[in-house]
Tab-separated table of C-alpha atoms and ligand atoms in Angstrom:
chain	number	residue	atom	x	y	z
N	1	UNK	CA	47.764	-5.717	24.253
N	2	UNK	CA	48.535	-2.330	25.723
N	3	UNK	CA	51.058	-0.732	25.420
N	4	UNK	CA	51.635	-2.292	21.960
N	5	UNK	CA	48.008	-1.939	20.920
N	6	UNK	CA	46.399	1.439	21.394
N	7	UNK	CA	42.756	1.501	20.357
N	8	UNK	CA	42.683	5.255	20.582
N	9	UNK	CA	45.006	5.618	17.546
N	10	UNK	CA	42.049	5.244	15.213
N	11	UNK	CA	39.832	7.587	17.206
N	12	UNK	CA	42.135	10.586	17.066
N	13	UNK	CA	40.520	12.563	14.283
N	14	UNK	CA	37.216	12.875	12.569
N	15	UNK	CA	38.783	11.610	9.324
N	16	UNK	CA	40.090	8.429	10.956
N	17	UNK	CA	36.775	7.863	12.703
N	18	UNK	CA	34.889	8.339	9.444
N	19	UNK	CA	37.090	5.778	7.700
N	20	UNK	CA	36.513	3.085	10.300
N	21	UNK	CA	32.796	3.725	10.663
N	22	UNK	CA	30.803	0.485	10.435
N	23	UNK	CA	27.225	1.709	9.979
N	24	UNK	CA	25.622	4.878	8.671
N	25	UNK	CA	22.073	6.087	9.043
N	26	UNK	CA	20.442	7.629	5.977
N	27	UNK	CA	16.961	8.688	4.906
N	28	UNK	CA	16.774	5.428	2.937
N	29	UNK	CA	16.623	3.466	6.185
N	30	UNK	CA	13.496	5.108	7.521
N	31	UNK	CA	9.754	4.435	7.344
N	32	UNK	CA	7.324	7.149	8.515
N	33	UNK	CA	4.121	5.958	10.244
N	34	UNK	CA	0.986	7.989	9.683
N	35	UNK	CA	-2.525	8.063	11.188
N	36	UNK	CA	-5.528	8.660	8.970
N	37	UNK	CA	-8.967	9.800	10.176
N	38	UNK	CA	-12.199	10.122	8.152
N	39	UNK	CA	-13.560	13.403	6.884
N	40	UNK	CA	-11.806	16.369	5.372
N	41	UNK	CA	-9.650	19.173	6.655
N	42	UNK	CA	-9.020	17.263	9.888
N	43	UNK	CA	-5.645	17.497	11.551
N	44	UNK	CA	-5.526	16.495	15.224
N	45	UNK	CA	-2.293	16.532	17.210
N	46	UNK	CA	-1.682	13.401	19.298
N	47	UNK	CA	-1.044	14.764	22.767
N	48	UNK	CA	1.210	11.966	23.972
N	49	UNK	CA	3.301	12.055	20.806
N	50	UNK	CA	4.416	15.631	20.167
N	51	UNK	CA	4.966	16.259	16.465
N	52	UNK	CA	2.520	13.524	15.402
N	53	UNK	CA	-0.997	14.268	14.119
N	54	UNK	CA	-3.971	12.327	12.825
N	55	UNK	CA	-4.965	13.568	9.370
N	56	UNK	CA	-7.827	13.164	6.927
N	57	UNK	CA	-7.007	11.768	3.448
N	58	UNK	CA	-7.409	15.125	1.669
N	59	UNK	CA	-4.433	16.535	3.596
N	60	UNK	CA	-2.051	13.753	2.653
N	61	UNK	CA	-0.934	15.104	-0.714
N	62	UNK	CA	0.418	18.281	0.899
N	63	UNK	CA	1.835	16.306	3.813
N	64	UNK	CA	3.712	13.988	1.450
N	65	UNK	CA	5.046	16.713	-0.812
N	66	UNK	CA	8.458	17.125	0.818
N	67	UNK	CA	8.777	13.616	2.221
N	68	UNK	CA	12.263	12.210	1.649
N	69	UNK	CA	11.882	8.732	3.139
N	70	UNK	CA	11.280	5.784	0.801
N	71	UNK	CA	8.181	4.507	2.604
N	72	UNK	CA	5.247	5.308	4.864
N	73	UNK	CA	3.198	2.993	7.100
N	74	UNK	CA	-0.508	3.866	7.182
N	75	UNK	CA	-2.834	3.292	10.158
N	76	UNK	CA	-6.564	3.847	9.778
N	77	UNK	CA	-8.307	5.457	12.758
N	78	UNK	CA	-12.071	5.212	12.181
N	79	UNK	CA	-14.494	7.204	14.336
N	80	UNK	CA	-16.039	5.386	17.296
N	81	UNK	CA	-19.429	4.892	15.623
N	82	UNK	CA	-17.815	3.038	12.710
N	83	UNK	CA	-16.495	0.314	15.024
N	84	UNK	CA	-18.316	-2.953	15.571
N	85	UNK	CA	-17.846	-6.433	17.020
N	86	UNK	CA	-16.014	-7.780	13.969
N	87	UNK	CA	-14.294	-4.643	12.710
N	88	UNK	CA	-16.195	-4.863	9.424
N	89	UNK	CA	-15.228	-1.341	8.260
N	90	UNK	CA	-11.659	-2.620	7.932
N	91	UNK	CA	-12.638	-4.626	4.847
N	92	UNK	CA	-14.202	-1.716	2.978
N	93	UNK	CA	-12.550	-1.321	-0.419
N	94	UNK	CA	-13.476	2.375	-0.325
N	95	UNK	CA	-12.554	2.736	3.354
N	96	UNK	CA	-10.242	5.084	5.111
N	97	UNK	CA	-6.978	3.304	4.384
N	98	UNK	CA	-7.910	2.677	0.750
N	99	UNK	CA	-8.585	6.411	0.360
N	100	UNK	CA	-5.281	7.237	2.011
N	101	UNK	CA	-3.368	4.817	-0.209
N	102	UNK	CA	-4.901	6.329	-3.345
N	103	UNK	CA	-4.179	9.872	-2.200
N	104	UNK	CA	-0.575	9.067	-1.338
N	105	UNK	CA	0.038	7.140	-4.533
N	106	UNK	CA	-1.453	9.924	-6.656
N	107	UNK	CA	0.679	12.576	-4.954
N	108	UNK	CA	3.905	10.619	-4.575
N	109	UNK	CA	4.059	7.503	-6.779
N	110	UNK	CA	7.759	7.230	-5.886
N	111	UNK	CA	7.016	6.613	-2.183
N	112	UNK	CA	6.213	3.044	-1.117
N	113	UNK	CA	2.979	2.727	0.833
N	114	UNK	CA	2.752	0.066	3.522
N	115	UNK	CA	-0.508	-0.476	5.415
N	116	UNK	CA	-1.054	-1.839	8.913
N	117	UNK	CA	-3.392	-4.836	8.841
N	118	UNK	CA	-5.034	-5.362	12.215
N	119	UNK	CA	-8.589	-5.116	13.525
N	120	UNK	CA	-7.920	-3.388	16.852
N	121	UNK	CA	-8.703	0.094	15.525
N	122	UNK	CA	-11.967	-1.174	14.003
N	123	UNK	CA	-13.461	-3.388	16.698
N	124	UNK	CA	-15.736	-2.003	19.393
N	125	UNK	CA	-13.874	-4.057	22.037
N	126	UNK	CA	-10.428	-2.982	20.816
N	127	UNK	CA	-8.968	-6.473	20.420
N	128	UNK	CA	-6.991	-7.427	17.324
N	129	UNK	CA	-9.487	-10.083	16.195
N	130	UNK	CA	-13.065	-11.281	16.598
N	131	UNK	CA	-14.169	-12.766	19.901
N	132	UNK	CA	-15.558	-16.169	20.798
N	133	UNK	CA	-18.621	-16.401	23.047
N	134	UNK	CA	-16.187	-16.799	25.928
N	135	UNK	CA	-14.576	-13.457	25.071
N	136	UNK	CA	-11.321	-14.890	23.730
N	137	UNK	CA	-9.803	-13.777	20.449
N	138	UNK	CA	-10.766	-16.386	17.849
N	139	UNK	CA	-7.656	-17.055	15.793
N	140	UNK	CA	-9.121	-18.890	12.836
N	141	UNK	CA	-12.188	-16.724	12.320
N	142	UNK	CA	-9.952	-13.657	12.425
N	143	UNK	CA	-7.798	-14.906	9.546
N	144	UNK	CA	-10.467	-14.345	6.880
N	145	UNK	CA	-11.060	-10.814	8.087
N	146	UNK	CA	-7.365	-9.952	8.073
N	147	UNK	CA	-7.074	-11.417	4.583
N	148	UNK	CA	-10.027	-9.306	3.396
N	149	UNK	CA	-8.522	-6.201	4.952
N	150	UNK	CA	-5.151	-6.839	3.289
N	151	UNK	CA	-6.882	-7.428	-0.046
N	152	UNK	CA	-8.715	-4.092	0.224
N	153	UNK	CA	-5.446	-2.267	0.888
N	154	UNK	CA	-3.577	-4.056	-1.889
N	155	UNK	CA	-6.376	-3.459	-4.400
N	156	UNK	CA	-6.186	0.263	-3.586
N	157	UNK	CA	-2.513	0.191	-4.532
N	158	UNK	CA	-0.549	-0.528	-1.358
N	159	UNK	CA	2.955	-1.790	-2.127
N	160	UNK	CA	3.117	-3.852	1.051
N	161	UNK	CA	0.659	-4.947	3.699
N	162	UNK	CA	1.865	-5.318	7.267
N	163	UNK	CA	-0.176	-7.730	9.405
N	164	UNK	CA	0.210	-6.906	13.106
N	165	UNK	CA	-2.549	-8.887	14.805
N	166	UNK	CA	-0.237	-11.767	15.830
N	167	UNK	CA	-2.746	-14.437	14.780
N	168	UNK	CA	-1.233	-17.796	13.855
N	169	UNK	CA	-1.368	-18.375	10.118
N	170	UNK	CA	-2.123	-14.744	9.213
N	171	UNK	CA	0.726	-14.400	6.732
N	172	UNK	CA	-0.307	-17.539	4.872
N	173	UNK	CA	-3.974	-16.512	4.832
N	174	UNK	CA	-3.091	-13.078	3.475
N	175	UNK	CA	-0.676	-14.428	0.865
N	176	UNK	CA	-3.323	-16.847	-0.404
N	177	UNK	CA	-5.990	-14.146	-0.545
N	178	UNK	CA	-3.726	-11.727	-2.399
N	179	UNK	CA	-2.649	-14.352	-4.904
N	180	UNK	CA	-6.235	-15.458	-5.485
N	181	UNK	CA	-7.160	-11.842	-6.230
N	182	UNK	CA	-4.369	-11.407	-8.767
N	183	UNK	CA	-2.378	-9.277	-6.337
N	184	UNK	CA	0.675	-11.496	-6.297
N	185	UNK	CA	3.051	-8.541	-6.562
N	186	UNK	CA	1.930	-6.998	-3.278
N	187	UNK	CA	4.525	-7.784	-0.628
N	188	UNK	CA	3.942	-8.728	3.007
N	189	UNK	CA	5.891	-7.128	5.837
N	190	UNK	CA	5.081	-9.258	8.836
N	191	UNK	CA	5.144	-7.867	12.367
N	192	UNK	CA	6.795	-11.188	12.968
N	193	UNK	CA	8.193	-10.728	16.454
N	194	UNK	CA	5.736	-8.382	18.103
N	195	UNK	CA	5.873	-8.408	21.867
N	196	UNK	CA	3.086	-7.693	24.377
N	197	UNK	CA	4.826	-4.465	25.324
N	198	UNK	CA	3.827	-1.607	27.611
N	199	UNK	CA	5.733	0.684	25.233
N	200	UNK	CA	2.655	0.852	22.950
N	201	UNK	CA	0.841	3.082	25.459
N	202	UNK	CA	0.914	6.397	23.552
N	203	UNK	CA	-0.061	4.702	20.275
N	204	UNK	CA	-3.264	3.469	21.839
N	205	UNK	CA	-4.107	7.084	22.629
N	206	UNK	CA	-3.328	8.006	19.027
N	207	UNK	CA	-5.676	5.407	17.532
N	208	UNK	CA	-8.045	4.879	20.500
N	209	UNK	CA	-7.357	1.156	20.325
N	210	UNK	CA	-6.754	0.171	23.933
N	211	UNK	CA	-8.547	-3.135	24.531
N	212	UNK	CA	-11.859	-2.563	26.309
N	213	UNK	CA	-11.111	-5.480	28.650
N	214	UNK	CA	-8.088	-7.641	29.319
N	215	UNK	CA	-4.829	-7.215	27.433
N	216	UNK	CA	-3.036	-8.630	24.380
N	217	UNK	CA	-0.958	-11.241	26.149
N	218	UNK	CA	-3.073	-14.039	24.690
N	219	UNK	CA	-1.672	-13.331	21.227
N	220	UNK	CA	1.363	-11.044	21.365
N	221	UNK	CA	4.736	-12.475	22.400
N	222	UNK	CA	5.773	-12.789	26.053
N	223	UNK	CA	8.396	-10.109	26.651
N	224	UNK	CA	10.719	-12.573	28.365
N	225	UNK	CA	10.967	-14.946	25.399
N	226	UNK	CA	13.544	-14.448	22.700
N	227	UNK	CA	13.492	-18.006	21.361
N	228	UNK	CA	9.740	-17.919	21.028
N	229	UNK	CA	10.059	-14.646	19.132
N	230	UNK	CA	12.508	-16.177	16.703
N	231	UNK	CA	10.312	-19.219	16.181
N	232	UNK	CA	7.276	-17.048	15.498
N	233	UNK	CA	9.237	-14.909	13.043
N	234	UNK	CA	10.678	-17.878	11.185
N	235	UNK	CA	7.202	-19.375	10.822
N	236	UNK	CA	6.106	-16.135	9.153
N	237	UNK	CA	9.003	-16.475	6.756
N	238	UNK	CA	7.829	-19.993	5.880
N	239	UNK	CA	4.289	-18.689	5.403
N	240	UNK	CA	5.548	-16.322	2.727
N	241	UNK	CA	6.524	-13.055	4.419
N	242	UNK	CA	8.767	-10.810	2.309
N	243	UNK	CA	9.961	-8.694	5.236
N	244	UNK	CA	10.152	-9.499	8.915
N	245	UNK	CA	9.829	-7.014	11.744
N	246	UNK	CA	10.857	-6.820	15.366
N	247	UNK	CA	8.776	-4.594	17.615
N	248	UNK	CA	9.464	-2.665	19.862
N	249	UNK	CA	13.034	-1.851	18.855
N	250	UNK	CA	15.355	-0.583	21.555
N	251	UNK	CA	14.479	-2.913	24.442
N	252	UNK	CA	14.492	-5.840	21.953
N	253	UNK	CA	17.804	-5.399	20.140
N	254	UNK	CA	18.889	-8.888	21.191
N	255	UNK	CA	15.898	-10.331	19.332
N	256	UNK	CA	16.737	-8.250	16.284
N	257	UNK	CA	20.366	-9.340	16.357
N	258	UNK	CA	19.464	-12.998	16.770
N	259	UNK	CA	16.851	-12.882	14.014
N	260	UNK	CA	19.379	-11.254	11.683
N	261	UNK	CA	21.510	-14.385	12.017
N	262	UNK	CA	18.581	-16.731	11.352
N	263	UNK	CA	16.971	-15.222	8.259
N	264	UNK	CA	18.037	-13.887	4.888
N	265	UNK	CA	14.961	-11.674	4.573
N	266	UNK	CA	15.173	-7.930	5.100
N	267	UNK	CA	14.231	-6.984	8.655
N	268	UNK	CA	12.537	-3.844	9.927
N	269	UNK	CA	12.542	-2.688	13.530
N	270	UNK	CA	9.739	-0.539	14.927
N	271	UNK	CA	10.771	2.239	17.283
N	272	UNK	CA	7.338	2.368	18.899
N	273	UNK	CA	5.314	5.188	20.391
N	274	UNK	CA	6.662	4.714	23.929
N	275	UNK	CA	10.251	4.873	22.742
N	276	UNK	CA	9.443	8.090	20.893
N	277	UNK	CA	7.505	9.570	23.805
N	278	UNK	CA	10.358	8.863	26.234
N	279	UNK	CA	12.816	10.797	24.111
N	280	UNK	CA	10.338	13.625	23.563
N	281	UNK	CA	9.492	13.919	27.256
N	282	UNK	CA	13.108	13.853	28.393
N	283	UNK	CA	14.092	16.377	25.725
N	284	UNK	CA	11.222	18.694	26.676
N	285	UNK	CA	12.537	18.782	30.238
N	286	UNK	CA	16.084	19.437	29.104
N	287	UNK	CA	17.261	16.035	30.315
N	288	UNK	CA	18.472	14.788	26.936
N	289	UNK	CA	19.608	16.352	23.692
N	290	UNK	CA	16.790	15.262	21.418
N	291	UNK	CA	18.612	15.328	18.123
N	292	UNK	CA	21.658	13.430	19.341
N	293	UNK	CA	19.764	10.821	21.316
N	294	UNK	CA	17.173	10.221	18.598
N	295	UNK	CA	19.806	9.798	15.882
N	296	UNK	CA	21.874	7.575	18.191
N	297	UNK	CA	18.880	5.364	18.935
N	298	UNK	CA	18.082	4.982	15.230
N	299	UNK	CA	21.693	4.261	14.289
N	300	UNK	CA	22.045	1.665	17.039
N	301	UNK	CA	18.859	-0.074	15.912
N	302	UNK	CA	20.426	-0.318	12.481
N	303	UNK	CA	23.709	-1.562	13.945
N	304	UNK	CA	21.805	-4.339	15.703
N	305	UNK	CA	20.622	-5.656	12.340
N	306	UNK	CA	17.719	-3.606	11.022
N	307	UNK	CA	17.571	-2.865	7.302
N	308	UNK	CA	14.875	-0.288	7.955
N	309	UNK	CA	13.538	1.494	11.025
N	310	UNK	CA	9.904	2.469	11.412
N	311	UNK	CA	9.982	5.641	13.469
N	312	UNK	CA	7.844	8.675	14.287
N	313	UNK	CA	11.127	10.568	13.979
N	314	UNK	CA	11.543	9.658	10.283
N	315	UNK	CA	10.761	13.087	8.863
N	316	UNK	CA	12.656	14.977	11.500
N	317	UNK	CA	15.621	12.610	11.257
N	318	UNK	CA	15.853	13.301	7.518
N	319	UNK	CA	16.099	17.013	8.240
N	320	UNK	CA	18.735	16.462	10.901
N	321	UNK	CA	20.735	14.166	8.630
N	322	UNK	CA	20.705	16.588	5.720
N	323	UNK	CA	21.792	19.432	8.029
N	324	UNK	CA	24.681	17.265	9.178
N	325	UNK	CA	25.748	16.644	5.604
N	326	UNK	CA	25.468	20.325	4.828
N	327	UNK	CA	27.343	21.510	7.893
M	1	PBG	C1	-1.947	-2.719	16.127
M	1	PBG	C2	-0.670	-2.026	16.393
M	1	PBG	C3	-0.141	-1.505	17.601
M	1	PBG	C4	1.048	-0.847	17.265
M	1	PBG	C5	1.229	-1.014	15.900
M	1	PBG	N1	0.167	-1.750	15.384
M	1	PBG	C6	-0.693	-1.476	18.954
M	1	PBG	C7	-0.912	-2.703	19.725
M	1	PBG	O1	-0.596	-3.812	19.315
M	1	PBG	O2	-1.463	-2.538	20.802
M	1	PBG	C8	1.947	-0.107	18.214
M	1	PBG	C9	2.752	0.976	17.581
M	1	PBG	C10	3.371	1.938	18.530
M	1	PBG	O3	3.279	1.814	19.769
M	1	PBG	O4	4.003	2.874	18.022
M	1	PBG	N2	-2.146	-3.938	16.681
């Protein structure tokens, strides 16, 4: 105890602080999400997410050229007229995401491509699965569609598929479909603990996927329930997930920390659109230092147990980190 113990002794110089540092953030920890639209030559900024744009597949090779993160996470954003009741365009082996995967793999075979597997961007009603006559999301009928979507992505060359619809049994259904198609080497990153969060707001603008009626509380996790989140994540592990994910990240660090203690699988945390938009908005008004707060948020997510962080800041963070090393 003080005065015998003085914690500040080890904080006195940069050298001493560097020696005692427990976690470090590097480019290797980051996954860059990316939104793909049909057509060619299309690049549309997402208003609510400054620095993020939707792009057509032909632009991806140039976009990926100087990418220094190990992985990207691809979201398909079909045009409104391509959406229907069951999200059938999602299963197209020559569809938007398949084209994006091929383009990325051709340009940068060294970058891992992960694809989001969910129907919400493809259904006319904006829910993550097909509906029953009563207008509820039909879990079991949705499983086949998610499996078909994952198979299309994997066949196009995706390294991992990332189911995010929060249907029960989706990891098992996808694993079985991939194995049956001879795609047993494609990994599954499960959005295992995905909460019914209001922090997804800006993303729904980016992909036009806000549900046309109701909300997602019938399938995504209740925000108050950590134990339920852990149970759901551990079930995904039993179903054959190779990676688990906690989403959102910063308001859910307790879930991340607890899951870290319960599983030996690698765990990703998703710093979602609302977390990004908050930092951007505050920085734009001079309320926060963007670089310092963004890097702090990412580092703290890692400290709480994430092996990788999915973040719209991935590219920018790599630049900031290499400047820090240089200077
Ligand atoms: C698809 C999906 C969502 C996000 C990732 N995949 C939206 C949702 O569930 O409503 C959110 C990502 C973000 O906010 O950055 N189901």
